Amino acid sequence: MRRVQYERSSGPEVLEVVAAEVPVPGAGELLVRVEAIGVTLSAIRRISVAQPLRAEVAGEVVAVGDGVDGYSAGYRVVGVCDADAYAEYVLLSVDQASAIPDGASAVDAVALMRSGLVALGALDTVAPREGETALVTAAAGGVGHLAVQLARVRGASWVVAAVSDESKAGFVRELGADEVYTYDQLHCGKQADYALDGVGGSDLGNTLTGLAEGGRAVTYGSSGAIDTEDLLAGGKTLTGFRIGRLAQRDPARYEDLRQEVWQHDASGLLHPVVHAEFALDDAAAAHAVIEQRTNLGKVVLVP
């Protein structure tokens, strides 16, 4: 089979396709013939610390390891592969797997599931109330474009979206955003009761600026320094969120979120958008799109 790997830490250009053996499933594992792979910013950042590429994958189960119940060859699944995810065949822990409903494609599954879980989990953490104003940063990205829609589903009366470039404004407005700003313009918009922050880093302070007094923010972006005076003076709160931690701490709630994502998709309330599909050989180009923040929706690899 073919697999993408890298031998030195650098940018996307170090990714290369090599020949590799098809892995053998161990206890509690599924061997999946991959049909789609979700490209994310977190996977890109892992290049710099020389770790195996981790990503969401979707495809068909071709073999199962000992102790696996509920899945067999022929099942179509989606889930997070913890290592060597950029490949034609991967090993997927049964605990990470979710059945793909009939009628849903593998590409839609990777555009929807992990990103939708992050968006819903962040919403749960911020505990939105009916009629509140929501702020979503990185609103045109894989998670953000779903968060804009889900904020409305969860009762937001007004959604403010933040993007890296004004050219993305039309895209997020079509998804339901009422106002769209770049990060340095957030002080100009309607102040939000809560924020879902997918950017972090140096832009995290701008997210807090976009909050009303007493506002709550949840960040699932990268770490970044903030001026705590804004928190103190405005009575604001900031909470960090990681979907993997939720899966480990509360697997029942994690499963509830998975079911909710599929329900919203089936009902037409949630529309995953795929920016582009890239061949496995073009993994570097796919990563470059994410790094440059030019994507509108999810970027997907198709082996």
Coordinates of N, CA, C and O in Angstrom, one line a residue, residues 49-151:
V49 N 6.9 18.6 15.3 CA 7.4 17.9 16.5 C 7.6 16.4 16.2 O 7.7 15.6 17.0
A50 N 7.7 16.1 14.9 CA 8.0 14.8 14.4 C 7.2 13.6 15.0 O 7.8 12.7 15.6
Q51 N 5.9 13.7 15.0 CA 5.1 12.7 15.4 C 4.3 12.1 14.2 O 4.1 12.7 13.2
P52 N 3.9 10.8 14.4 CA 3.1 10.2 13.3 C 1.9 11.0 13.0 O 1.2 11.6 13.9
L53 N 1.5 11.1 11.7 CA 0.4 11.9 11.3 C -0.9 11.3 11.8 O -1.2 10.1 11.6
R54 N -1.7 12.1 12.5 CA -3.0 11.7 13.1 C -4.1 12.4 12.4 O -4.0 13.6 12.2
A55 N -5.2 11.7 12.0 CA -6.3 12.4 11.3 C -7.5 11.6 11.3 O -7.5 10.4 11.7
E56 N -8.6 12.2 10.9 CA -9.8 11.5 10.8 C -9.9 10.8 9.4 O -9.5 11.3 8.4
V57 N -10.3 9.5 9.5 CA -10.4 8.7 8.2 C -11.8 8.1 8.1 O -12.5 7.9 9.1
A58 N -12.2 7.8 6.9 CA -13.4 7.1 6.6 C -13.2 6.1 5.5 O -12.4 6.3 4.6
G59 N -13.9 5.0 5.6 CA -13.7 3.9 4.6 C -14.4 2.6 5.1 O -15.3 2.7 5.9
E60 N -14.0 1.5 4.4 CA -14.7 0.3 4.6 C -13.8 -0.7 5.5 O -12.6 -0.8 5.3
V61 N -14.4 -1.3 6.5 CA -13.7 -2.3 7.3 C -13.4 -3.5 6.5 O -14.3 -4.1 5.8
V62 N -12.2 -4.0 6.5 CA -11.8 -5.2 5.7 C -11.4 -6.3 6.6 O -11.4 -7.5 6.2
A63 N -11.1 -6.0 7.9 CA -10.7 -7.1 8.9 C -10.8 -6.5 10.3 O -10.8 -5.3 10.5
V64 N -11.0 -7.3 11.2 CA -11.2 -6.9 12.6 C -10.2 -7.7 13.5 O -9.9 -8.9 13.2
G65 N -9.8 -7.1 14.6 CA -9.0 -7.8 15.6 C -9.8 -8.5 16.6 O -11.0 -8.4 16.6
D66 N -9.1 -9.2 17.5 CA -9.8 -9.9 18.6 C -10.6 -8.9 19.5 O -10.1 -7.8 19.7
G67 N -11.7 -9.4 20.0 CA -12.4 -8.6 21.0 C -13.3 -7.5 20.4 O -13.8 -6.7 21.1
V68 N -13.4 -7.5 19.1 CA -14.2 -6.4 18.4 C -15.7 -6.9 18.3 O -15.9 -7.9 17.7
D69 N -16.6 -6.1 18.8 CA -18.0 -6.4 18.7 C -18.7 -5.3 18.0 O -18.3 -4.1 18.1
G70 N -19.7 -5.6 17.2 CA -20.5 -4.5 16.5 C -20.0 -4.2 15.1 O -20.7 -3.5 14.4
Y71 N -18.8 -4.6 14.7 CA -18.3 -4.3 13.4 C -17.7 -5.6 12.8 O -17.1 -6.4 13.5
S72 N -17.8 -5.6 11.5 CA -17.2 -6.7 10.7 C -16.9 -6.2 9.3 O -17.2 -5.1 9.0
A73 N -16.3 -7.1 8.5 CA -15.9 -6.7 7.2 C -17.1 -6.2 6.4 O -18.2 -6.8 6.5
G74 N -16.9 -5.1 5.7 CA -18.0 -4.5 4.9 C -18.7 -3.3 5.5 O -19.3 -2.5 4.8
Y75 N -18.5 -3.1 6.8 CA -19.0 -1.9 7.5 C -18.3 -0.7 7.0 O -17.1 -0.7 6.8
R76 N -19.0 0.4 6.9 CA -18.4 1.7 6.6 C -18.3 2.5 7.8 O -19.3 2.7 8.5
V77 N -17.1 3.0 8.2 CA -16.9 3.7 9.4 C -16.1 5.0 9.2 O -15.4 5.2 8.2
V78 N -16.2 5.9 10.2 CA -15.4 7.1 10.3 C -14.8 7.2 11.7 O -15.5 6.8 12.7
G79 N -13.6 7.7 11.8 CA -13.1 7.9 13.2 C -11.7 8.4 13.1 O -11.1 8.6 12.0
V80 N -11.1 8.7 14.3 CA -9.7 9.3 14.3 C -8.7 8.2 14.4 O -8.8 7.3 15.3
C81 N -7.8 8.2 13.5 CA -6.7 7.3 13.4 C -5.5 7.9 14.1 O -5.1 9.0 13.7
D82 N -4.9 7.3 15.2 CA -3.9 7.9 16.0 C -2.5 7.9 15.4 O -1.7 8.7 15.8
A83 N -2.3 7.1 14.4 CA -0.9 7.1 13.8 C -1.0 6.6 12.4 O -1.8 5.7 12.0
D84 N -0.1 7.2 11.5 CA -0.1 6.7 10.1 C -1.4 6.8 9.4 O -1.8 5.9 8.7
A85 N -2.1 7.9 9.6 CA -3.5 8.1 9.1 C -3.5 8.4 7.6 O -4.5 8.1 7.0
Y86 N -2.4 8.9 7.1 CA -2.4 9.2 5.7 C -1.9 8.0 4.9 O -0.8 7.9 4.4
A87 N -2.8 7.1 4.6 CA -2.5 5.8 4.0 C -3.7 5.2 3.4 O -4.8 5.6 3.6
E88 N -3.4 4.2 2.5 CA -4.5 3.5 1.8 C -5.3 2.5 2.8 O -6.4 2.2 2.6
Y89 N -4.5 2.0 3.8 CA -5.1 1.2 4.8 C -4.6 1.7 6.2 O -3.4 2.1 6.3
V90 N -5.5 1.7 7.2 CA -5.1 2.2 8.5 C -5.8 1.3 9.6 O -6.7 0.6 9.3
L91 N -5.2 1.4 10.8 CA -5.8 0.7 11.9 C -6.6 1.8 12.7 O -6.1 2.8 13.0
L92 N -7.8 1.4 13.0 CA -8.7 2.3 13.8 C -9.2 1.6 15.0 O -9.7 0.5 14.9
S93 N -9.0 2.2 16.2 CA -9.5 1.6 17.4 C -11.0 1.6 17.3 O -11.6 2.6 16.9
V94 N -11.6 0.5 17.8 CA -13.0 0.4 17.7 C -13.7 1.5 18.6 O -14.8 1.9 18.3
D95 N -13.0 1.9 19.6 CA -13.6 3.0 20.4 C -13.7 4.3 19.7 O -14.4 5.2 20.1
Q96 N -12.9 4.5 18.6 CA -12.8 5.7 17.9 C -13.8 5.7 16.7 O -13.9 6.6 15.9
A97 N -14.4 4.5 16.4 CA -15.1 4.3 15.2 C -16.6 4.7 15.3 O -17.2 4.5 16.4
S98 N -17.2 5.2 14.3 CA -18.6 5.5 14.2 C -19.1 5.0 12.9 O -18.5 5.3 11.8
A99 N -20.2 4.3 12.8 CA -20.8 3.9 11.6 C -21.3 5.0 10.7 O -21.8 6.0 11.2
I100 N -21.0 5.0 9.4 CA -21.4 6.0 8.5 C -22.8 5.6 8.1 O -23.1 4.5 7.6
P101 N -23.8 6.5 8.2 CA -25.2 6.2 7.9 C -25.3 5.9 6.4 O -24.5 6.4 5.6
D102 N -26.3 5.1 6.0 CA -26.6 4.9 4.6 C -26.8 6.2 3.9 O -27.5 7.1 4.4
G103 N -26.3 6.4 2.7 CA -26.5 7.6 1.9 C -25.4 8.6 2.1 O -25.3 9.6 1.3
A104 N -24.6 8.5 3.2 CA -23.5 9.5 3.4 C -22.2 9.0 2.8 O -21.9 7.8 2.9
S105 N -21.5 9.9 2.1 CA -20.3 9.5 1.5 C -19.1 9.6 2.5 O -19.2 10.2 3.5
A106 N -18.0 8.9 2.2 CA -16.8 9.0 3.0 C -16.3 10.4 3.1 O -15.9 10.9 4.2
V107 N -16.3 11.1 2.0 CA -15.8 12.5 2.0 C -16.7 13.4 3.0 O -16.2 14.2 3.8
D108 N -18.0 13.2 2.9 CA -18.9 14.0 3.8 C -18.7 13.6 5.2 O -18.7 14.4 6.1
A109 N -18.4 12.3 5.4 CA -18.2 11.9 6.8 C -17.0 12.5 7.5 O -17.1 12.9 8.6
V110 N -15.8 12.6 6.8 CA -14.7 13.2 7.4 C -14.8 14.8 7.5 O -14.2 15.4 8.3
A111 N -15.7 15.3 6.6 CA -15.9 16.8 6.7 C -16.8 17.1 7.8 O -16.8 18.2 8.4
L112 N -17.6 16.1 8.2 CA -18.7 16.4 9.2 C -18.3 15.9 10.6 O -18.5 16.7 11.6
M113 N -17.8 14.7 10.8 CA -17.8 14.1 12.1 C -16.9 14.7 13.1 O -17.3 15.3 14.1
R114 N -15.6 14.7 12.9 CA -14.7 15.2 13.9 C -14.9 16.7 14.1 O -14.9 17.2 15.2
S115 N -15.0 17.4 13.0 CA -15.2 18.9 13.1 C -16.5 19.2 13.8 O -16.6 20.1 14.6
G116 N -17.5 18.4 13.5 CA -18.8 18.7 14.1 C -18.8 18.3 15.6 O -19.4 19.0 16.4
L117 N -18.0 17.3 16.0 CA -17.9 17.0 17.4 C -17.2 18.1 18.1 O -17.5 18.4 19.3
V118 N -16.1 18.7 17.5 CA -15.4 19.8 18.2 C -16.4 21.0 18.4 O -16.4 21.6 19.5
A119 N -17.1 21.3 17.3 CA -18.0 22.4 17.4 C -19.1 22.2 18.5 O -19.4 23.1 19.3
L120 N -19.7 21.0 18.5 CA -20.7 20.7 19.4 C -20.2 20.7 20.9 O -20.8 21.1 21.8
G121 N -19.0 20.0 21.0 CA -18.4 20.0 22.3 C -18.1 21.3 22.9 O -18.2 21.6 24.1
A122 N -17.6 22.2 22.0 CA -17.3 23.6 22.5 C -18.6 24.3 22.9 O -18.6 25.0 23.9
L123 N -19.6 24.1 22.1 CA -20.9 24.7 22.4 C -21.4 24.2 23.8 O -21.9 25.0 24.6
D124 N -21.3 22.9 24.0 CA -21.7 22.3 25.3 C -20.9 23.0 26.5 O -21.4 23.3 27.5
T125 N -19.6 23.2 26.2 CA -18.7 23.8 27.3 C -19.1 25.2 27.6 O -19.1 25.6 28.7
V126 N -19.5 26.0 26.6 CA -19.8 27.4 26.8 C -21.3 27.5 27.3 O -21.7 28.6 27.8
A127 N -22.1 26.5 27.2 CA -23.4 26.4 27.7 C -24.3 27.6 27.2 O -24.7 28.5 27.9
P128 N -24.6 27.6 25.9 CA -25.3 28.7 25.3 C -26.8 28.7 25.8 O -27.4 27.7 26.1
R129 N -27.3 29.9 25.9 CA -28.7 30.1 26.3 C -29.5 30.6 25.1 O -29.0 31.4 24.3
E130 N -30.8 30.3 25.0 CA -31.6 30.7 23.9 C -31.6 32.3 23.8 O -31.7 33.0 24.7
G131 N -31.4 32.7 22.5 CA -31.4 34.1 22.2 C -30.1 34.9 22.4 O -30.0 36.1 22.2
E132 N -29.0 34.2 22.8 CA -27.7 34.9 23.0 C -27.1 35.1 21.7 O -27.4 34.5 20.6
T133 N -26.1 36.0 21.7 CA -25.3 36.3 20.5 C -24.0 35.5 20.6 O -23.3 35.4 21.6
A134 N -23.7 34.9 19.5 CA -22.5 34.0 19.4 C -21.4 34.7 18.5 O -21.7 35.3 17.5
L135 N -20.2 34.4 18.9 CA -19.0 34.8 18.0 C -18.3 33.5 17.7 O -17.9 32.7 18.6
V136 N -18.0 33.3 16.4 CA -17.3 32.2 15.9 C -16.0 32.7 15.2 O -16.2 33.4 14.2
T137 N -14.9 32.3 15.6 CA -13.6 32.6 14.9 C -13.2 31.5 14.0 O -13.7 30.3 14.2
A138 N -12.3 31.7 13.1 CA -11.9 30.7 12.1 C -13.2 30.2 11.4 O -13.4 29.0 11.2
A139 N -14.1 31.1 11.2 CA -15.5 30.7 10.8 C -15.6 30.1 9.4 O -16.6 29.5 9.1
A140 N -14.6 30.2 8.6 CA -14.6 29.6 7.3 C -13.9 28.3 7.2 O -13.9 27.6 6.2
G141 N -13.4 27.8 8.4 CA -12.6 26.6 8.4 C -13.4 25.3 8.6 O -14.6 25.4 8.6
G142 N -12.7 24.2 8.7 CA -13.4 22.9 8.8 C -14.3 22.8 10.0 O -15.4 22.3 9.9
V143 N -13.9 23.3 11.2 CA -14.7 23.3 12.4 C -15.6 24.6 12.4 O -16.8 24.5 12.6
G144 N -15.0 25.7 12.1 CA -15.7 27.0 12.2 C -17.0 27.1 11.3 O -18.0 27.6 11.8
H145 N -16.9 26.5 10.1 CA -18.1 26.7 9.2 C -19.3 25.8 9.8 O -20.5 26.1 9.5
L146 N -19.0 24.8 10.5 CA -20.0 24.0 11.2 C -20.5 24.7 12.5 O -21.7 24.6 12.8
A147 N -19.5 25.3 13.2 CA -19.9 26.0 14.4 C -20.9 27.2 14.2 O -21.7 27.4 15.0
V148 N -20.7 27.9 13.0 CA -21.6 28.9 12.7 C -23.0 28.4 12.6 O -24.0 29.0 13.1
Q149 N -23.2 27.2 11.9 CA -24.5 26.6 11.8 C -25.0 26.1 13.1 O -26.2 26.2 13.4
L150 N -24.2 25.4 13.8 CA -24.6 24.8 15.1 C -25.0 25.8 16.2 O -25.8 25.6 17.0
A151 N -24.3 27.0 16.2 CA -24.7 28.0 17.1 C -26.1 28.4 16.9 O -26.9 28.6 17.9

